[in-house]
Amino acid sequence: MDPIRNPYAPGAGTPPPELAGRDELRESIRIALERIRLGRPAKSILMIGLRGVGKTVLLDRIREDAEATGIQTLRIEAPENKSLPAIIAPQLRQALLRLSRSDKAKDYAHRALRGLAGFAKALKFKFQDIEVGFDLEPEPGLADNGDLESDLQDLLAAAGTAAKQADTALAMFIDELQYVEEGQLAALITALHRAAQGRLPIVLIGAGLPQLRGRMGEAKSYAERLFDFPEVGPLPPEAAKEAIEKPAAAEGVKINADALNRIVKQTSGYPYFLQEWGKHAWEVADSSPITLKDVELASVTAIAALDESFFRVRFDRLTPLEKRYLRAMAELGQGPHRSGDIAAMLNREVTGLGPTRSQLIGKGMIWSPNHGDTAFTVPLFHEFMKRIMPDDDWKAG
């Protein structure tokens, strides 16, 4: 079939042709955003889930929906080893400049911009990665103490007041939130708490790996009362079938029921994998309909593509001991697994492997569903580890 017409879109954060199975969550967040805009209480929302479930795609679609209604948004990704002030400041500046175009909010937006200038200058010594343009001179005493928790409260309060005067809301969309350092998370939670107490229209819509819920609670004990934590998981079978079937139908292509069922089984309903299998099944098929034989052939190339991209990019960041740790987990199965069982596979003491486990959690490779348990954050990674390290050499490392 024509490769140019291939509708499937595997890729990090690449929007799929059909965002299936997420309508209920999108609607609940839409309602929260509208309540915030009206000054009514609503919790911020942090979507949590494994890699490949489509959190980034969902976050972007919800942001687009919000912008279409006139809500001011910040689109932020929290990379490893970058400070919260550094990732927020440039996006907040752009939002405030947009708010300054409103006659009703102009003066308030300018005050918030002065606060942003003071904020960046005061914190530049502590967070040297802050880079933001200054549109106005700082206002003495506004967000310029040099203390992140205090200054972020003042800055977001000023920004929220500007949004309120413009009859809108300010929504911060932050992806990979689990990478933000605990003290900086605490400052963000405190600032959002203050905004909520003042009924200011500021909200956080975030996304992160499953450990994010625990990290928020560790940062501030009252975080659970400020946030909802909807879980974004694999699609149920009917939604998974829809994600494959509808894009093909839009191109006039059918897919046999047994072929569709095989794709759903092979991918376990994970959206990223669905797109990968759909892409390769399309490339293999000579004509409509796509058959079970096509899918079986496509599975070989789909797995190879995942091994060289989705899985390999994560594997290459690991130290030799970290690789052995994950290989031991894989030997035990999909998981989760007790830390003691993993240590036994490696003939090591649990305490001796503690630093390795912590490093893997920090890299977003594993998480702890319960005390003493360890699970992969990347679906099907246990199968990849067996493919990439097939021999028993890892046991003697």
mmCIF file of C-alpha atoms in Angstrom:
data_model
loop_
_atom_site.group_PDB
_atom_site.id
_atom_site.type_symbol
_atom_site.label_atom_id
_atom_site.label_comp_id
_atom_site.label_asym_id
_atom_site.label_seq_id
_atom_site.Cartn_x
_atom_site.Cartn_y
_atom_site.Cartn_z
ATOM 1 C CA MET A 1 0.000 0.000 0.000
ATOM 2 C CA ASP A 2 1.006 3.613 -0.528
ATOM 3 C CA PRO A 3 3.543 4.508 2.216
ATOM 4 C CA ILE A 4 2.746 8.183 1.788
ATOM 5 C CA ARG A 5 -0.822 7.469 2.943
ATOM 6 C CA ASN A 6 0.286 5.507 6.017
ATOM 7 C CA PRO A 7 -1.776 7.144 8.793
ATOM 8 C CA TYR A 8 0.082 5.838 11.836
ATOM 9 C CA ALA A 9 2.477 8.020 13.783
ATOM 10 C CA PRO A 10 4.870 6.316 16.219
ATOM 11 C CA GLY A 11 7.133 8.816 17.902
ATOM 12 C CA ALA A 12 7.794 10.567 21.206
ATOM 13 C CA GLY A 13 4.832 12.873 21.735
ATOM 14 C CA THR A 14 3.692 12.557 18.121
ATOM 15 C CA PRO A 15 -0.107 13.003 17.936
ATOM 16 C CA PRO A 16 -1.824 9.800 16.803
ATOM 17 C CA PRO A 17 -4.436 9.985 14.052
ATOM 18 C CA GLU A 18 -7.101 8.871 16.540
ATOM 19 C CA LEU A 19 -6.902 9.802 20.243
ATOM 20 C CA ALA A 20 -9.053 6.914 21.409
ATOM 21 C CA GLY A 21 -10.168 6.068 24.919
ATOM 22 C CA ARG A 22 -9.338 9.378 26.620
ATOM 23 C CA ASP A 23 -12.584 11.351 26.298
ATOM 24 C CA GLU A 24 -13.636 10.995 29.928
ATOM 25 C CA LEU A 25 -10.316 12.297 31.249
ATOM 26 C CA ARG A 26 -10.271 15.180 28.778
ATOM 27 C CA GLU A 27 -13.761 16.193 29.834
ATOM 28 C CA SER A 28 -12.930 16.103 33.546
ATOM 29 C CA ILE A 29 -9.922 18.369 32.966
ATOM 30 C CA ARG A 30 -11.991 20.726 30.788
ATOM 31 C CA ILE A 31 -14.469 21.103 33.642
ATOM 32 C CA ALA A 32 -11.657 21.780 36.136
ATOM 33 C CA LEU A 33 -10.171 24.467 33.879
ATOM 34 C CA GLU A 34 -13.521 26.203 33.420
ATOM 35 C CA ARG A 35 -14.163 26.149 37.171
ATOM 36 C CA ILE A 36 -10.754 27.705 37.764
ATOM 37 C CA ARG A 37 -11.520 30.414 35.199
ATOM 38 C CA LEU A 38 -14.746 31.258 37.062
ATOM 39 C CA GLY A 39 -12.910 31.463 40.378
ATOM 40 C CA ARG A 40 -14.474 28.294 41.713
ATOM 41 C CA PRO A 41 -12.441 25.656 43.541
ATOM 42 C CA ALA A 42 -10.916 22.844 41.500
ATOM 43 C CA LYS A 43 -7.838 20.739 42.012
ATOM 44 C CA SER A 44 -4.782 20.788 39.809
ATOM 45 C CA ILE A 45 -4.348 17.529 37.909
ATOM 46 C CA LEU A 46 -1.298 15.324 37.514
ATOM 47 C CA MET A 47 -1.629 12.474 35.017
ATOM 48 C CA ILE A 48 0.575 9.531 35.891
ATOM 49 C CA GLY A 49 1.495 6.499 33.844
ATOM 50 C CA LEU A 50 4.245 4.398 32.330
ATOM 51 C CA ARG A 51 6.237 5.324 29.237
ATOM 52 C CA GLY A 52 4.335 4.879 26.001
ATOM 53 C CA VAL A 53 0.802 5.420 27.339
ATOM 54 C CA GLY A 54 0.431 8.763 25.554
ATOM 55 C CA LYS A 55 0.713 11.220 28.465
ATOM 56 C CA THR A 56 2.572 13.809 26.399
ATOM 57 C CA VAL A 57 0.112 13.569 23.513
ATOM 58 C CA LEU A 58 -2.797 13.888 25.925
ATOM 59 C CA LEU A 59 -1.203 16.846 27.688
ATOM 60 C CA ASP A 60 -0.716 18.664 24.382
ATOM 61 C CA ARG A 61 -4.261 17.962 23.184
ATOM 62 C CA ILE A 62 -5.760 19.243 26.432
ATOM 63 C CA ARG A 63 -3.596 22.364 26.184
ATOM 64 C CA GLU A 64 -4.786 22.968 22.634
ATOM 65 C CA ASP A 65 -8.384 22.554 23.797
ATOM 66 C CA ALA A 66 -7.781 25.064 26.605
ATOM 67 C CA GLU A 67 -6.146 27.619 24.325
ATOM 68 C CA ALA A 68 -9.084 27.377 21.934
ATOM 69 C CA THR A 69 -11.336 28.659 24.727
ATOM 70 C CA GLY A 70 -9.068 31.615 25.527
ATOM 71 C CA ILE A 71 -7.215 30.188 28.510
ATOM 72 C CA GLN A 72 -3.581 31.290 28.724
ATOM 73 C CA THR A 73 -1.220 28.307 28.824
ATOM 74 C CA LEU A 74 2.417 27.525 29.497
ATOM 75 C CA ARG A 75 3.878 24.452 27.764
ATOM 76 C CA ILE A 76 6.856 23.171 29.730
ATOM 77 C CA GLU A 77 8.928 20.001 29.712
ATOM 78 C CA ALA A 78 10.978 19.312 32.815
ATOM 79 C CA PRO A 79 14.233 17.724 31.636
ATOM 80 C CA GLU A 80 16.704 16.135 33.997
ATOM 81 C CA ASN A 81 19.199 18.483 35.640
ATOM 82 C CA LYS A 82 17.385 21.726 34.868
ATOM 83 C CA SER A 83 15.866 23.932 37.533
ATOM 84 C CA LEU A 84 12.184 24.747 37.918
ATOM 85 C CA PRO A 85 12.789 28.523 37.709
ATOM 86 C CA ALA A 86 14.691 28.025 34.449
ATOM 87 C CA ILE A 87 11.885 26.103 32.763
ATOM 88 C CA ILE A 88 9.032 28.273 34.041
ATOM 89 C CA ALA A 89 10.423 31.777 33.562
ATOM 90 C CA PRO A 90 10.555 31.992 29.714
ATOM 91 C CA GLN A 91 7.073 30.499 29.262
ATOM 92 C CA LEU A 92 5.584 32.682 31.997
ATOM 93 C CA ARG A 93 7.058 35.761 30.330
ATOM 94 C CA GLN A 94 5.316 34.898 27.059
ATOM 95 C CA ALA A 95 1.988 34.354 28.821
ATOM 96 C CA LEU A 96 2.282 37.674 30.656
ATOM 97 C CA LEU A 97 3.109 39.521 27.444
ATOM 98 C CA ARG A 98 -0.075 38.077 25.908
ATOM 99 C CA LEU A 99 -2.083 39.131 28.957
ATOM 100 C CA SER A 100 -0.656 42.651 28.703
ATOM 101 C CA ARG A 101 -2.544 43.107 25.430
ATOM 102 C CA SER A 102 -5.798 43.157 27.392
ATOM 103 C CA ASP A 103 -6.727 46.692 28.444
ATOM 104 C CA LYS A 104 -8.237 45.397 31.686
ATOM 105 C CA ALA A 105 -5.178 43.324 32.590
ATOM 106 C CA LYS A 106 -2.357 45.461 31.166
ATOM 107 C CA ASP A 107 -1.238 47.126 34.408
ATOM 108 C CA TYR A 108 -1.439 43.854 36.344
ATOM 109 C CA ALA A 109 0.482 41.965 33.674
ATOM 110 C CA HIS A 110 3.176 44.642 33.699
ATOM 111 C CA ARG A 111 3.446 44.313 37.472
ATOM 112 C CA ALA A 112 3.859 40.556 37.096
ATOM 113 C CA LEU A 113 6.562 41.148 34.460
ATOM 114 C CA ARG A 114 8.384 43.401 36.915
ATOM 115 C CA GLY A 115 8.043 40.609 39.444
ATOM 116 C CA LEU A 116 9.485 38.139 36.937
ATOM 117 C CA ALA A 117 12.504 40.391 36.395
ATOM 118 C CA GLY A 118 13.125 40.596 40.132
ATOM 119 C CA PHE A 119 12.543 36.862 40.515
ATOM 120 C CA ALA A 120 15.120 35.962 37.851
ATOM 121 C CA LYS A 121 17.736 38.418 39.072
ATOM 122 C CA ALA A 122 17.372 37.405 42.722
ATOM 123 C CA LEU A 123 17.600 33.691 41.992
ATOM 124 C CA LYS A 124 20.261 33.850 39.274
ATOM 125 C CA PHE A 125 23.063 33.168 41.734
ATOM 126 C CA LYS A 126 21.369 30.020 43.065
ATOM 127 C CA PHE A 127 19.913 28.819 39.751
ATOM 128 C CA GLN A 128 22.456 29.802 37.159
ATOM 129 C CA ASP A 129 20.500 28.207 34.303
ATOM 130 C CA ILE A 130 17.781 30.901 34.407
ATOM 131 C CA GLU A 131 17.699 32.687 31.052
ATOM 132 C CA VAL A 132 14.813 35.076 30.416
ATOM 133 C CA GLY A 133 14.380 38.445 28.766
ATOM 134 C CA PHE A 134 13.523 41.470 30.915
ATOM 135 C CA ASP A 135 10.751 43.675 29.549
ATOM 136 C CA LEU A 136 10.468 45.972 32.587
ATOM 137 C CA GLU A 137 12.630 46.936 35.536
ATOM 138 C CA PRO A 138 12.068 44.945 38.745
ATOM 139 C CA GLU A 139 9.670 46.255 41.370
ATOM 140 C CA PRO A 140 11.540 46.348 44.691
ATOM 141 C CA GLY A 141 10.054 43.905 47.175
ATOM 142 C CA LEU A 142 8.125 41.861 44.612
ATOM 143 C CA ALA A 143 9.345 38.246 44.255
ATOM 144 C CA ASP A 144 12.960 39.320 44.767
ATOM 145 C CA ASN A 145 13.951 37.880 48.158
ATOM 146 C CA GLY A 146 16.138 35.198 46.639
ATOM 147 C CA ASP A 147 14.100 32.465 48.345
ATOM 148 C CA LEU A 148 12.361 30.254 45.787
ATOM 149 C CA GLU A 149 9.399 29.248 47.918
ATOM 150 C CA SER A 150 8.580 32.817 48.931
ATOM 151 C CA ASP A 151 9.319 34.407 45.560
ATOM 152 C CA LEU A 152 7.391 31.854 43.502
ATOM 153 C CA GLN A 153 4.313 32.466 45.649
ATOM 154 C CA ASP A 154 4.517 36.217 44.987
ATOM 155 C CA LEU A 155 5.221 35.743 41.283
ATOM 156 C CA LEU A 156 2.344 33.349 40.613
ATOM 157 C CA ALA A 157 0.011 35.497 42.712
ATOM 158 C CA ALA A 158 0.857 38.509 40.528
ATOM 159 C CA ALA A 159 0.420 36.450 37.350
ATOM 160 C CA GLY A 160 -2.870 35.006 38.623
ATOM 161 C CA THR A 161 -4.185 38.459 39.396
ATOM 162 C CA ALA A 162 -3.428 39.544 35.822
ATOM 163 C CA ALA A 163 -5.240 36.496 34.448
ATOM 164 C CA LYS A 164 -8.222 37.209 36.704
ATOM 165 C CA GLN A 165 -8.441 40.789 35.462
ATOM 166 C CA ALA A 166 -8.435 39.461 31.887
ATOM 167 C CA ASP A 167 -11.333 37.088 32.727
ATOM 168 C CA THR A 168 -9.225 34.069 31.915
ATOM 169 C CA ALA A 169 -7.051 31.492 33.658
ATOM 170 C CA LEU A 170 -3.368 30.662 33.592
ATOM 171 C CA ALA A 171 -2.770 26.948 33.088
ATOM 172 C CA MET A 172 0.729 25.512 33.440
ATOM 173 C CA PHE A 173 1.164 22.308 31.451
ATOM 174 C CA ILE A 174 4.320 20.568 32.701
ATOM 175 C CA ASP A 175 5.522 17.242 31.319
ATOM 176 C CA GLU A 176 8.047 14.873 32.971
ATOM 177 C CA LEU A 177 7.348 16.524 36.309
ATOM 178 C CA GLN A 178 9.054 13.678 38.196
ATOM 179 C CA TYR A 179 12.427 15.150 37.237
ATOM 180 C CA VAL A 180 11.901 18.351 39.252
ATOM 181 C CA GLU A 181 14.005 18.386 42.442
ATOM 182 C CA GLU A 182 12.050 17.850 45.663
ATOM 183 C CA GLY A 183 12.688 21.279 47.195
ATOM 184 C CA GLN A 184 11.601 22.973 43.971
ATOM 185 C CA LEU A 185 8.489 20.786 43.813
ATOM 186 C CA ALA A 186 7.702 21.913 47.354
ATOM 187 C CA ALA A 187 7.977 25.557 46.283
ATOM 188 C CA LEU A 188 5.623 24.955 43.349
ATOM 189 C CA ILE A 189 3.073 23.169 45.541
ATOM 190 C CA THR A 190 3.181 25.995 48.096
ATOM 191 C CA ALA A 191 2.682 28.624 45.393
ATOM 192 C CA LEU A 192 -0.302 26.755 43.950
ATOM 193 C CA HIS A 193 -1.744 26.360 47.442
ATOM 194 C CA ARG A 194 -1.535 30.099 48.028
ATOM 195 C CA ALA A 195 -3.154 30.798 44.651
ATOM 196 C CA ALA A 196 -5.993 28.403 45.498
ATOM 197 C CA GLN A 197 -6.507 30.098 48.858
ATOM 198 C CA GLY A 198 -6.743 33.448 47.077
ATOM 199 C CA ARG A 199 -9.117 31.998 44.446
ATOM 200 C CA LEU A 200 -6.722 33.056 41.727
ATOM 201 C CA PRO A 201 -7.203 31.348 38.350
ATOM 202 C CA ILE A 202 -3.928 29.408 38.251
ATOM 203 C CA VAL A 203 -3.810 25.651 37.734
ATOM 204 C CA LEU A 204 -1.215 22.988 37.040
ATOM 205 C CA ILE A 205 -1.929 20.215 34.558
ATOM 206 C CA GLY A 206 1.059 17.918 34.729
ATOM 207 C CA ALA A 207 2.210 14.498 33.634
ATOM 208 C CA GLY A 208 4.844 12.121 34.912
ATOM 209 C CA LEU A 209 5.887 8.599 35.751
ATOM 210 C CA PRO A 210 4.125 6.667 38.542
ATOM 211 C CA GLN A 211 6.634 7.768 41.188
ATOM 212 C CA LEU A 212 5.374 11.336 40.803
ATOM 213 C CA ARG A 213 2.513 10.801 43.253
ATOM 214 C CA GLY A 214 4.900 9.768 46.001
ATOM 215 C CA ARG A 215 7.353 12.551 45.199
ATOM 216 C CA MET A 216 4.631 15.174 45.515
ATOM 217 C CA GLY A 217 3.627 13.793 48.900
ATOM 218 C CA GLU A 218 7.234 13.783 50.072
ATOM 219 C CA ALA A 219 7.672 17.380 48.941
ATOM 220 C CA LYS A 220 4.560 18.590 50.793
ATOM 221 C CA SER A 221 2.383 16.370 52.964
ATOM 222 C CA TYR A 222 -0.804 18.180 51.912
ATOM 223 C CA ALA A 223 -0.165 17.668 48.193
ATOM 224 C CA GLU A 224 -2.776 14.896 47.965
ATOM 225 C CA ARG A 225 -5.466 17.414 48.931
ATOM 226 C CA LEU A 226 -4.384 19.859 46.214
ATOM 227 C CA PHE A 227 -4.106 17.454 43.275
ATOM 228 C CA ASP A 228 -6.020 14.736 41.519
ATOM 229 C CA PHE A 229 -3.827 11.931 40.156
ATOM 230 C CA PRO A 230 -5.665 10.197 37.300
ATOM 231 C CA GLU A 231 -3.834 7.154 35.992
ATOM 232 C CA VAL A 232 -3.227 6.962 32.256
ATOM 233 C CA GLY A 233 -2.784 3.326 31.321
ATOM 234 C CA PRO A 234 -2.988 1.081 28.277
ATOM 235 C CA LEU A 235 -6.166 1.353 26.247
ATOM 236 C CA PRO A 236 -8.934 -1.176 26.843
ATOM 237 C CA PRO A 237 -9.377 -3.588 23.916
ATOM 238 C CA GLU A 238 -12.211 -1.726 22.178
ATOM 239 C CA ALA A 239 -10.421 1.632 22.342
ATOM 240 C CA ALA A 240 -7.174 -0.007 21.177
ATOM 241 C CA LYS A 241 -8.994 -1.473 18.177
ATOM 242 C CA GLU A 242 -10.498 1.928 17.421
ATOM 243 C CA ALA A 243 -7.027 3.535 17.486
ATOM 244 C CA ILE A 244 -5.952 1.139 14.716
ATOM 245 C CA GLU A 245 -9.165 0.660 12.767
ATOM 246 C CA LYS A 246 -10.415 4.244 12.348
ATOM 247 C CA PRO A 247 -7.244 5.720 10.766
ATOM 248 C CA ALA A 248 -7.108 2.822 8.297
ATOM 249 C CA ALA A 249 -10.804 3.219 7.450
ATOM 250 C CA ALA A 250 -10.249 6.921 6.793
ATOM 251 C CA GLU A 251 -7.816 5.842 4.049
ATOM 252 C CA GLY A 252 -10.275 3.292 2.660
ATOM 253 C CA VAL A 253 -8.389 0.332 4.147
ATOM 254 C CA LYS A 254 -9.926 -2.478 6.185
ATOM 255 C CA ILE A 255 -8.234 -4.739 8.688
ATOM 256 C CA ASN A 256 -9.420 -8.255 9.418
ATOM 257 C CA ALA A 257 -10.729 -9.028 12.905
ATOM 258 C CA ASP A 258 -8.063 -11.629 13.669
ATOM 259 C CA ALA A 259 -5.333 -9.222 12.546
ATOM 260 C CA LEU A 260 -6.764 -6.489 14.756
ATOM 261 C CA ASN A 261 -6.940 -8.820 17.743
ATOM 262 C CA ARG A 262 -3.321 -9.850 17.218
ATOM 263 C CA ILE A 263 -2.159 -6.223 17.228
ATOM 264 C CA VAL A 264 -4.033 -5.539 20.462
ATOM 265 C CA LYS A 265 -2.530 -8.632 22.077
ATOM 266 C CA GLN A 266 1.019 -7.899 20.876
ATOM 267 C CA THR A 267 0.918 -4.288 22.088
ATOM 268 C CA SER A 268 -1.013 -4.881 25.330
ATOM 269 C CA GLY A 269 -2.999 -1.790 24.343
ATOM 270 C CA TYR A 270 -0.140 0.686 24.850
ATOM 271 C CA PRO A 271 -0.720 3.626 22.475
ATOM 272 C CA TYR A 272 2.903 4.024 21.360
ATOM 273 C CA PHE A 273 3.136 0.350 20.464
ATOM 274 C CA LEU A 274 -0.222 0.437 18.691
ATOM 275 C CA GLN A 275 1.127 3.132 16.391
ATOM 276 C CA GLU A 276 4.316 1.155 15.768
ATOM 277 C CA TRP A 277 2.415 -2.028 14.861
ATOM 278 C CA GLY A 278 -0.073 -0.101 12.740
ATOM 279 C CA LYS A 279 2.735 1.575 10.802
ATOM 280 C CA HIS A 280 4.555 -1.677 10.078
ATOM 281 C CA ALA A 281 1.399 -3.644 9.266
ATOM 282 C CA TRP A 282 0.524 -0.980 6.690
ATOM 283 C CA GLU A 283 3.994 -1.195 5.164
ATOM 284 C CA VAL A 284 3.889 -4.991 4.930
ATOM 285 C CA ALA A 285 0.390 -5.290 3.450
ATOM 286 C CA ASP A 286 0.087 -5.305 -0.342
ATOM 287 C CA SER A 287 -3.555 -4.282 -0.348
ATOM 288 C CA SER A 288 -6.712 -4.011 1.736
ATOM 289 C CA PRO A 289 -7.648 -5.771 3.927
ATOM 290 C CA ILE A 290 -4.671 -6.074 6.270
ATOM 291 C CA THR A 291 -4.481 -9.726 7.266
ATOM 292 C CA LEU A 292 -3.201 -11.745 10.203
ATOM 293 C CA LYS A 293 -0.228 -12.825 8.078
ATOM 294 C CA ASP A 294 0.592 -9.161 7.453
ATOM 295 C CA VAL A 295 0.555 -8.469 11.191
ATOM 296 C CA GLU A 296 2.748 -11.489 11.938
ATOM 297 C CA LEU A 297 5.332 -10.245 9.456
ATOM 298 C CA ALA A 298 5.002 -6.707 10.747
ATOM 299 C CA SER A 299 5.626 -7.826 14.331
ATOM 300 C CA VAL A 300 9.210 -8.726 13.447
ATOM 301 C CA THR A 301 10.019 -5.285 12.066
ATOM 302 C CA ALA A 302 7.980 -3.480 14.744
ATOM 303 C CA ILE A 303 9.935 -5.164 17.534
ATOM 304 C CA ALA A 304 13.218 -4.419 15.758
ATOM 305 C CA ALA A 305 12.226 -0.759 15.415
ATOM 306 C CA LEU A 306 11.366 -0.534 19.117
ATOM 307 C CA ASP A 307 14.635 -2.200 20.052
ATOM 308 C CA GLU A 308 16.625 0.372 18.089
ATOM 309 C CA SER A 309 14.721 3.447 19.248
ATOM 310 C CA PHE A 310 12.175 3.374 22.063
ATOM 311 C CA PHE A 311 14.034 0.775 24.131
ATOM 312 C CA ARG A 312 17.638 1.315 23.047
ATOM 313 C CA VAL A 313 17.755 5.025 23.850
ATOM 314 C CA ARG A 314 16.965 4.171 27.463
ATOM 315 C CA PHE A 315 19.297 1.186 27.627
ATOM 316 C CA ASP A 316 22.272 3.214 26.397
ATOM 317 C CA ARG A 317 22.000 5.593 29.375
ATOM 318 C CA LEU A 318 22.614 2.792 31.877
ATOM 319 C CA THR A 319 25.795 1.805 33.682
ATOM 320 C CA PRO A 320 26.896 -1.865 33.527
ATOM 321 C CA LEU A 321 25.555 -2.523 37.043
ATOM 322 C CA GLU A 322 22.251 -0.840 36.222
ATOM 323 C CA LYS A 323 21.926 -3.065 33.154
ATOM 324 C CA ARG A 324 22.570 -6.152 35.252
ATOM 325 C CA TYR A 325 19.967 -5.009 37.781
ATOM 326 C CA LEU A 326 17.331 -4.610 35.073
ATOM 327 C CA ARG A 327 18.344 -7.897 33.476
ATOM 328 C CA ALA A 328 17.799 -9.635 36.818
ATOM 329 C CA MET A 329 14.359 -8.042 37.001
ATOM 330 C CA ALA A 330 13.621 -9.266 33.493
ATOM 331 C CA GLU A 331 14.622 -12.787 34.439
ATOM 332 C CA LEU A 332 11.948 -12.675 37.147
ATOM 333 C CA GLY A 333 9.297 -11.531 34.673
ATOM 334 C CA GLN A 334 7.253 -8.412 34.059
ATOM 335 C CA GLY A 335 6.970 -7.547 37.754
ATOM 336 C CA PRO A 336 6.701 -5.894 40.122
ATOM 337 C CA HIS A 337 9.384 -7.737 42.086
ATOM 338 C CA ARG A 338 10.616 -7.667 45.649
ATOM 339 C CA SER A 339 14.000 -6.000 46.061
ATOM 340 C CA GLY A 340 15.220 -9.098 47.890
ATOM 341 C CA ASP A 341 14.393 -11.337 44.948
ATOM 342 C CA ILE A 342 16.313 -9.090 42.570
ATOM 343 C CA ALA A 343 19.307 -9.042 44.905
ATOM 344 C CA ALA A 344 19.198 -12.842 45.160
ATOM 345 C CA MET A 345 19.360 -13.111 41.361
ATOM 346 C CA LEU A 346 22.568 -11.062 41.457
ATOM 347 C CA ASN A 347 24.001 -12.799 44.558
ATOM 348 C CA ARG A 348 24.137 -9.424 46.284
ATOM 349 C CA GLU A 349 22.768 -7.924 49.490
ATOM 350 C CA VAL A 350 19.732 -5.666 49.187
ATOM 351 C CA THR A 351 21.527 -2.835 50.977
ATOM 352 C CA GLY A 352 24.475 -3.052 48.599
ATOM 353 C CA LEU A 353 22.155 -2.557 45.615
ATOM 354 C CA GLY A 354 20.317 0.369 47.189
ATOM 355 C CA PRO A 355 22.321 3.059 45.360
ATOM 356 C CA THR A 356 21.827 1.296 42.009
ATOM 357 C CA ARG A 357 18.087 1.061 42.596
ATOM 358 C CA SER A 358 17.962 4.749 43.525
ATOM 359 C CA GLN A 359 19.883 5.712 40.398
ATOM 360 C CA LEU A 360 17.467 3.745 38.213
ATOM 361 C CA ILE A 361 14.509 5.441 39.882
ATOM 362 C CA GLY A 362 16.186 8.804 39.306
ATOM 363 C CA LYS A 363 16.641 7.970 35.624
ATOM 364 C CA GLY A 364 12.956 7.078 35.343
ATOM 365 C CA MET A 365 13.617 3.428 34.526
ATOM 366 C CA ILE A 366 11.925 1.832 37.534
ATOM 367 C CA TRP A 367 9.557 2.827 40.320
ATOM 368 C CA SER A 368 8.264 1.423 43.583
ATOM 369 C CA PRO A 369 4.533 0.582 43.550
ATOM 370 C CA ASN A 370 4.780 -0.440 47.232
ATOM 371 C CA HIS A 371 7.476 -0.455 49.855
ATOM 372 C CA GLY A 372 10.156 -2.942 48.832
ATOM 373 C CA ASP A 373 8.649 -3.535 45.380
ATOM 374 C CA THR A 374 10.299 -2.575 42.101
ATOM 375 C CA ALA A 375 8.671 -2.339 38.664
ATOM 376 C CA PHE A 376 9.648 -1.187 35.189
ATOM 377 C CA THR A 377 8.372 2.207 34.033
ATOM 378 C CA VAL A 378 8.738 1.142 30.390
ATOM 379 C CA PRO A 379 6.168 -1.421 29.188
ATOM 380 C CA LEU A 380 7.599 -4.661 27.762
ATOM 381 C CA PHE A 381 11.111 -3.621 28.765
ATOM 382 C CA HIS A 382 11.641 -7.000 30.421
ATOM 383 C CA GLU A 383 11.320 -8.663 27.010
ATOM 384 C CA PHE A 384 13.791 -6.212 25.485
ATOM 385 C CA MET A 385 16.345 -6.876 28.243
ATOM 386 C CA LYS A 386 16.232 -10.568 27.440
ATOM 387 C CA ARG A 387 16.754 -9.843 23.760
ATOM 388 C CA ILE A 388 19.609 -7.403 24.266
ATOM 389 C CA MET A 389 21.351 -9.503 26.962
ATOM 390 C CA PRO A 390 20.399 -13.070 25.961
ATOM 391 C CA ASP A 391 23.295 -14.965 27.509
ATOM 392 C CA ASP A 392 23.940 -15.739 31.172
ATOM 393 C CA ASP A 393 27.050 -13.540 31.376
ATOM 394 C CA TRP A 394 25.165 -10.917 33.368
ATOM 395 C CA LYS A 395 24.883 -13.340 36.307
ATOM 396 C CA ALA A 396 28.644 -13.426 36.762
ATOM 397 C CA GLY A 397 29.256 -9.700 36.343
#
